[in-house]
CSV table of C-alpha atoms in Angstrom, one decimal:
chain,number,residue,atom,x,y,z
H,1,UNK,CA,0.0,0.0,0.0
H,2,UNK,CA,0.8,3.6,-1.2
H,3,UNK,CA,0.0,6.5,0.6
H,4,UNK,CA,1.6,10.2,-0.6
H,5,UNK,CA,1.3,12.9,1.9
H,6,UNK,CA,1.9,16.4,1.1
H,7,UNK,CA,2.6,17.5,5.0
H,8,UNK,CA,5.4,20.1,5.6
H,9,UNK,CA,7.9,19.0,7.3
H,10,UNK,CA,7.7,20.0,11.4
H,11,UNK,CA,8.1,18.5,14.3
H,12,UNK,CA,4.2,18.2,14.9
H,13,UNK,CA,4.0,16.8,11.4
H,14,UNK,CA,6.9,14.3,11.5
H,15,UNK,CA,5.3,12.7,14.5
H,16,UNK,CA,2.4,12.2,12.7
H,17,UNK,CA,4.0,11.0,9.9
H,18,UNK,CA,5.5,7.7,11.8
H,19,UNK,CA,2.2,7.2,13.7
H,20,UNK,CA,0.9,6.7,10.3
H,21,UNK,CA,4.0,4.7,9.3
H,22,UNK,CA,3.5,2.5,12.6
H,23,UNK,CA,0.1,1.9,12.0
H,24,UNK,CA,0.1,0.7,8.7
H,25,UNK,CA,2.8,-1.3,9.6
H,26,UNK,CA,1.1,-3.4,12.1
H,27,UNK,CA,-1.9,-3.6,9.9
H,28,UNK,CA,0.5,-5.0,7.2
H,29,UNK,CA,2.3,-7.8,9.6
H,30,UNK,CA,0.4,-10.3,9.7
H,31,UNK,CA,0.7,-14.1,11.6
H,32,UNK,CA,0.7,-17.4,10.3
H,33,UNK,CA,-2.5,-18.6,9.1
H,34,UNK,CA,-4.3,-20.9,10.9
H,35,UNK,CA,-3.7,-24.4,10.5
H,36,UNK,CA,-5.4,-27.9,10.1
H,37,UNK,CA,-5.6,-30.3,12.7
H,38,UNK,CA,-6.9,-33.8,13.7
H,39,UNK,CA,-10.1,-32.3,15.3
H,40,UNK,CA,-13.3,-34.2,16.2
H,41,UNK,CA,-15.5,-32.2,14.9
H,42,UNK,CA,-18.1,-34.0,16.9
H,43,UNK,CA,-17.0,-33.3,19.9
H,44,UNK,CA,-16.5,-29.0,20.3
H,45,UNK,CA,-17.1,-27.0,23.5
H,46,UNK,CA,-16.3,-24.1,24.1
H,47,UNK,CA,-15.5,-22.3,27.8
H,48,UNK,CA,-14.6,-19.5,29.5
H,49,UNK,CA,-14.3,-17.2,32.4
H,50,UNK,CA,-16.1,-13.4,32.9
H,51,UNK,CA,-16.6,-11.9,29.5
H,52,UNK,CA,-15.0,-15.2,28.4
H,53,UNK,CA,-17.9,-16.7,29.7
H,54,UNK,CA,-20.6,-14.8,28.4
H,55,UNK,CA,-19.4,-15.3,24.8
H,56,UNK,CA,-18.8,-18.9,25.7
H,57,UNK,CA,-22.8,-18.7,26.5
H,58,UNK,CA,-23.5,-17.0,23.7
H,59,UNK,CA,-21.5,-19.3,20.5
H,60,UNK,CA,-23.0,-22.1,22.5
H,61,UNK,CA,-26.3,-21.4,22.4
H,62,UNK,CA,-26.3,-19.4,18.8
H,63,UNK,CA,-24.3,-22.1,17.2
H,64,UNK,CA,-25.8,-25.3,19.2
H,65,UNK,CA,-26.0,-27.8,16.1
H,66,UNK,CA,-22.0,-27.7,16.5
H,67,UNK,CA,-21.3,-27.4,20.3
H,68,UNK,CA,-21.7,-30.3,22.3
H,69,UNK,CA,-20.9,-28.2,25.7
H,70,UNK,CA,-20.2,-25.2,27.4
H,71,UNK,CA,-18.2,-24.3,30.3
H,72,UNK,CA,-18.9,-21.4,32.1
H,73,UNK,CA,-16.9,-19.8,34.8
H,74,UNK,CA,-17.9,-16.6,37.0
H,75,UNK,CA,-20.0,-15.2,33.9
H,76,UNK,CA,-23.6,-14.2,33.4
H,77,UNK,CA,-26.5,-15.9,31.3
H,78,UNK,CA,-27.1,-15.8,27.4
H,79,UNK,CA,-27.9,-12.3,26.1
H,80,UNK,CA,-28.3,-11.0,29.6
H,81,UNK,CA,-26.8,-7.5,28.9
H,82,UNK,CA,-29.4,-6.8,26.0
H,83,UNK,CA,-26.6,-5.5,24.2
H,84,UNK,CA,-25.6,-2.4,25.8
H,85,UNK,CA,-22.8,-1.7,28.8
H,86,UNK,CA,-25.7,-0.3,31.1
H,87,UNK,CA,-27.5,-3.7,31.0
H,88,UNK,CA,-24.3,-5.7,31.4
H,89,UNK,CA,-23.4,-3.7,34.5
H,90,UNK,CA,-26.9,-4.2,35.8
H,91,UNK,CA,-26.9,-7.9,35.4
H,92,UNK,CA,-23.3,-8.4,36.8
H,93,UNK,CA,-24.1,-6.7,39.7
H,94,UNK,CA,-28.0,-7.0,40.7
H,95,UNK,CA,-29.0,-10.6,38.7
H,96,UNK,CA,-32.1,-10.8,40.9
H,97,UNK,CA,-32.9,-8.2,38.2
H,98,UNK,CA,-32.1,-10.4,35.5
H,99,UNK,CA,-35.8,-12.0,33.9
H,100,UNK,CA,-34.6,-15.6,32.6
H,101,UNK,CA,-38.2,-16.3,31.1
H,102,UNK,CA,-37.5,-12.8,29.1
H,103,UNK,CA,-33.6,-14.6,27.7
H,104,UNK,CA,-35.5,-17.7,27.0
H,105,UNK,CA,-38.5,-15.3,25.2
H,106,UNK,CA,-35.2,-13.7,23.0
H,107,UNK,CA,-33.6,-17.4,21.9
H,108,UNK,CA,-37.1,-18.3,20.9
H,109,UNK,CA,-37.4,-15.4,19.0
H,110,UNK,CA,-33.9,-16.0,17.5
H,111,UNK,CA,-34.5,-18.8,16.8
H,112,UNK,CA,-37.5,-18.6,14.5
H,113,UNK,CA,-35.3,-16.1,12.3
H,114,UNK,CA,-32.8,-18.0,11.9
H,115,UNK,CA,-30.2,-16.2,13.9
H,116,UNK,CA,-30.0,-18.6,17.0
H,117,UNK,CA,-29.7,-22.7,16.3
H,118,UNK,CA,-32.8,-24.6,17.1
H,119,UNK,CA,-32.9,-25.2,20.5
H,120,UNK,CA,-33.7,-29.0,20.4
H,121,UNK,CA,-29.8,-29.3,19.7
H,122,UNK,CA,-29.4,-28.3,23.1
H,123,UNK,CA,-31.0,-31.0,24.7
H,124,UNK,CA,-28.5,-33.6,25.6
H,125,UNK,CA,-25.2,-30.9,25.6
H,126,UNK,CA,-23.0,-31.0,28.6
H,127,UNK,CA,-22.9,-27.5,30.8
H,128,UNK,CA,-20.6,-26.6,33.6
H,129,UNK,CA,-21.0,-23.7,35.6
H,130,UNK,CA,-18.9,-22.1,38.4
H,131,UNK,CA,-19.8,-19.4,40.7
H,132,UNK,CA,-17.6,-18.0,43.5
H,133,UNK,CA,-19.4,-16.9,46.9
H,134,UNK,CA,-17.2,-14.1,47.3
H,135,UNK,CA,-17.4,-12.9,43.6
H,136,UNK,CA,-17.3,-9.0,43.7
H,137,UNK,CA,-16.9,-8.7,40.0
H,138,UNK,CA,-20.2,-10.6,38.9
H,139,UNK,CA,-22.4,-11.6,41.6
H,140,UNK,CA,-22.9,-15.2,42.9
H,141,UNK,CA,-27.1,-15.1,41.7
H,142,UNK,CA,-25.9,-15.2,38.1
H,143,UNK,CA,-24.6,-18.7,38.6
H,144,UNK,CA,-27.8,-19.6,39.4
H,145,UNK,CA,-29.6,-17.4,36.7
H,146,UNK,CA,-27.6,-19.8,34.2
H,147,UNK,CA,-28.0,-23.1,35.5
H,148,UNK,CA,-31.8,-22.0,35.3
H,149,UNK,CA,-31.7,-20.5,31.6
H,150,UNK,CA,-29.9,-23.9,30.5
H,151,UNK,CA,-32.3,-26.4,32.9
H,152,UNK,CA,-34.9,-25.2,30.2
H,153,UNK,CA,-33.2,-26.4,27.0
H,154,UNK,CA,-31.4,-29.6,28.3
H,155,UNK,CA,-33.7,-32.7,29.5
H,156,UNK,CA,-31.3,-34.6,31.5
H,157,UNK,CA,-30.3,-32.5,34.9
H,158,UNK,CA,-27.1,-35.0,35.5
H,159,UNK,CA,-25.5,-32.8,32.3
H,160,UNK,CA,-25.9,-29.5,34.1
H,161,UNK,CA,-22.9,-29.5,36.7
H,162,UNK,CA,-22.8,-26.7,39.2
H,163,UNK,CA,-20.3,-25.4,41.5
H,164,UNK,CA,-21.8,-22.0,43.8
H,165,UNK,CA,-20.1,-23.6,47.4
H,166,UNK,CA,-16.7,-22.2,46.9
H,167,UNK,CA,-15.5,-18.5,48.8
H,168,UNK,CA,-13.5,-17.9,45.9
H,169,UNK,CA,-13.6,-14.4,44.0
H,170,UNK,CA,-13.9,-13.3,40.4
H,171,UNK,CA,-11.0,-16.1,39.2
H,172,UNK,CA,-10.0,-18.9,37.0
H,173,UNK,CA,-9.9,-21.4,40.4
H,174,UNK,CA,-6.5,-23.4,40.3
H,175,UNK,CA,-5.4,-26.6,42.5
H,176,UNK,CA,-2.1,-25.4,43.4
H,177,UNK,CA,-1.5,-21.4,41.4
H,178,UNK,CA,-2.3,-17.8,41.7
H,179,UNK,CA,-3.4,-15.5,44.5
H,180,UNK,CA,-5.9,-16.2,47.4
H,181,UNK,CA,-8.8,-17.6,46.5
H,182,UNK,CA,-11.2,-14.9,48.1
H,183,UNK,CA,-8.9,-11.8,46.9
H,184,UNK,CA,-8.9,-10.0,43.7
H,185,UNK,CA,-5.9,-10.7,42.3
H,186,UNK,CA,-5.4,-8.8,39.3
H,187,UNK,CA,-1.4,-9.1,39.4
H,188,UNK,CA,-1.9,-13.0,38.5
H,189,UNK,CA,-4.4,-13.0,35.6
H,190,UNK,CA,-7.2,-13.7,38.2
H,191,UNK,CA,-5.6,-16.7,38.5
H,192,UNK,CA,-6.4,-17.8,42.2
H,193,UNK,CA,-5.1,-20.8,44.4
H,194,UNK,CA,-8.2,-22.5,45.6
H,195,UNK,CA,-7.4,-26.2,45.6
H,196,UNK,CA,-9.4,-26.7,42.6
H,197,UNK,CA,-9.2,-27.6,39.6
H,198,UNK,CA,-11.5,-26.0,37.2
H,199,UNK,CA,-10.0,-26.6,34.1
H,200,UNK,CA,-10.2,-30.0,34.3
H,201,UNK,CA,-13.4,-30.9,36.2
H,202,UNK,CA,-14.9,-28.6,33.6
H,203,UNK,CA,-13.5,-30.7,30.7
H,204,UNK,CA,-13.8,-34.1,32.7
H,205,UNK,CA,-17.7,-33.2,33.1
H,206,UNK,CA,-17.9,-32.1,29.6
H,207,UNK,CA,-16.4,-35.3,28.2
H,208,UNK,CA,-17.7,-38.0,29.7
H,209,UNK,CA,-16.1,-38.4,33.1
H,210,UNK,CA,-12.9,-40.6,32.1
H,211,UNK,CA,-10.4,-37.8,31.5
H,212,UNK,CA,-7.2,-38.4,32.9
H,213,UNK,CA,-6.7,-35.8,35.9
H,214,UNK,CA,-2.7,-34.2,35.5
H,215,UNK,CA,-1.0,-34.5,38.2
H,216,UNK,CA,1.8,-31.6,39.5
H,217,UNK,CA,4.9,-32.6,37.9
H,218,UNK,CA,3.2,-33.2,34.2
H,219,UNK,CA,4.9,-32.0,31.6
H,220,UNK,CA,2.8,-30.3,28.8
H,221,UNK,CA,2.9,-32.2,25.6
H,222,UNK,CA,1.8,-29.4,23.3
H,223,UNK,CA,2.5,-26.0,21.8
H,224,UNK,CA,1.5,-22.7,21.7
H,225,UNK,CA,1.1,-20.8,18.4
H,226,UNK,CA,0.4,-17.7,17.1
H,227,UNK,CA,-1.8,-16.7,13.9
H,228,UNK,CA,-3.6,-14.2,12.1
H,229,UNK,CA,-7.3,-13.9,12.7
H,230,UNK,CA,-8.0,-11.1,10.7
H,231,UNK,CA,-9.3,-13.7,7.7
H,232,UNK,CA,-12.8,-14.1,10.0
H,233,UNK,CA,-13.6,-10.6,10.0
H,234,UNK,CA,-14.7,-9.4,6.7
H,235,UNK,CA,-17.3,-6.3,7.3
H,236,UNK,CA,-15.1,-4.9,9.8
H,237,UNK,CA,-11.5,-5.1,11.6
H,238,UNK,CA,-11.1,-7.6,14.9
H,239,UNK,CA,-10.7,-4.2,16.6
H,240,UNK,CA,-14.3,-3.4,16.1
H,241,UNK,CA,-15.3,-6.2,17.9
H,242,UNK,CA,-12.9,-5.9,21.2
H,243,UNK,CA,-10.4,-9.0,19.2
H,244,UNK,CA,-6.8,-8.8,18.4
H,245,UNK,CA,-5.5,-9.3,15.1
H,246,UNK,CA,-3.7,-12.7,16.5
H,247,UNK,CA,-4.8,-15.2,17.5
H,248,UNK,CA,-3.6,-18.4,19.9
H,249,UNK,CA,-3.9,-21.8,19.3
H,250,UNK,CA,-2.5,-24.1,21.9
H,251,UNK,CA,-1.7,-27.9,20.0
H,252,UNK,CA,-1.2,-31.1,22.0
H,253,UNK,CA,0.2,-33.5,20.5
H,254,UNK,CA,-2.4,-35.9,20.0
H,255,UNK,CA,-3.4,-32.7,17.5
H,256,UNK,CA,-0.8,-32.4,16.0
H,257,UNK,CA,-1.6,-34.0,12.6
H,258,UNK,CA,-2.9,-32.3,10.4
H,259,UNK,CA,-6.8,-32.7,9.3
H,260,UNK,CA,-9.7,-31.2,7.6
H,261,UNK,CA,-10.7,-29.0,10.5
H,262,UNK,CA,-9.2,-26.0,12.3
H,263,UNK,CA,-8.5,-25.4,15.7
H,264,UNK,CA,-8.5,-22.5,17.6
H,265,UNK,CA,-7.9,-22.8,21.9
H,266,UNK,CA,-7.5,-19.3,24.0
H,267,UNK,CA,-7.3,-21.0,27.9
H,268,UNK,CA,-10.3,-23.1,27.9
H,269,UNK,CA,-11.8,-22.0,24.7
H,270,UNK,CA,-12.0,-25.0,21.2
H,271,UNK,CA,-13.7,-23.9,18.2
H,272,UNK,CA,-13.3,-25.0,14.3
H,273,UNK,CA,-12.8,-22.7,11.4
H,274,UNK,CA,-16.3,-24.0,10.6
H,275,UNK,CA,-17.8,-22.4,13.7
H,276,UNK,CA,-15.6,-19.3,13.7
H,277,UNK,CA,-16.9,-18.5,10.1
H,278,UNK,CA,-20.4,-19.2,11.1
H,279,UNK,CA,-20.0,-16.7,13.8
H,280,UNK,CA,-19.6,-14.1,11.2
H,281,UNK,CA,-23.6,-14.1,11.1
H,282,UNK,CA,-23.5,-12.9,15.2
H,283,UNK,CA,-21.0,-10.2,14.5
């Protein structure tokens, strides 16, 4: 790309004129694309914690013919925040407010004009949902808000697993890392000690119960790779949307082949390319 400018030469213009020559530079560099890998496309969930959470809720419910679970940590029910930052703060913080018959009303709604997957796919998925006590961030009653939104959808209450007993704050809960569990702790990623695993009882409930729990001394068998995610946004940058231009895709090795599907993982979050260009329609 060209661009001619016809600024004099100061020192208020020369700044200018390598802001302009940063910023087309980082739009130009650009990551790998992302690759193909030995995926079961069959088996997709997708998780997350606090606004990781609520768009885990969201791609879950929107795209349900694809995803098989969800695993939601410390966030707030499908749609909750009726799409503006007032409504988000009000359901974060006062979820008594929160009408779940009114989110089921929306998916419904959605539903019938094609923008939300019909809702019979839901009905045998696997949920997970976490909820800390001393949550100051989003308030404990929105744990309970989701377990009711998804207890309408899914027939068989066993696949709904629940955890609102814990005095943890807003966090990713850990079994052994991170700050105190009932503290705010910004300074580790909310990444709080709490003797628990959430990352894999999430994934253990998700799948079936037979996952192999790590133990403290495991080694991680895997990799973590950048790439450029610029390709799924087409009416608008990832900017527009509150996303990076790159991406990260973490590979196990049991992935590492390549395959007809593409993989993306942030934390606790699996997608295919198949659902991330479907999500173009929810953009």
């Amino acid at each position: 790309m060209k661009i001619r400018m016809s600024l004099p030469i100061t020192v208020g213009n020369m700044e200018v004129l390598i802001l302009i020559s940063l910023f087309f530079r980082i739009l130009q560099a650009t990551d790998p694309r992302l690759e193909t890998y030995n995926v079961d496309a069959n088996a997709i969930s997708v998780s997350g914690i606090s606004s990781g959470a609520a768009m885990a809720t969201q791609m879950h419910v929107i795209n349900s013919e694809r995803i098989m679970g969800a695993g939601i940590i410390a966030g707030v029910p499908f749609a909750c925040s009726g799409g503006s930052i007032a409504g988000a703060s009000t359901c974060m913080l006062t979820p008594s407010l929160t009408s779940v018959s009114s989110l089921e009303l929306l998916v419904t709604s959605g539903s019938f004009l094609g923008n939300v997957d019909t809702t019979s796919n839901l009905r045998d998925d696997k949920v997970y949902i976490f909820s800390g006590t001393s949550d100051s961030v989003v308030k404990p009653g929105n744990g309970q808000n989701i377990e009711r939104f998804y207890r309408h959808y899914i027939s068989n209450r066993s696949n709904i697993k629940t955890v609102f007993n814990m005095a943890a704050e807003h966090c990713m809960p850990t079994e052994n890392y991170g700050g105190q569990c009932g503290t705010l702790s910004s300074s580790t990623g909310y990444l709080n000690n709490c003797n628990y695993n959430a990352a894999y009882d999430l994934l253990n409930h998700i799948y079936g119960g037979h996952l192999k729990k790590p133990m403290n001394a495991s080694a991680i068998e895997g990799n973590l790779r950048k790439f450029d995610q610029k390709e799924f946004f087409h009416l608008a940058p990832p900017s527009t949307y509150s996303m990076d231009v790159t991406g990260y895709v973490y590979v196990p090795e049991v992935c590492s082949q390549r395959h007809q599907h593409y993989t993306e993982r942030r934390g606790y979050l699996i997608t295919t390319r198949l659902e991330m260009e479907e999500n173009r329609r929810t953009l």
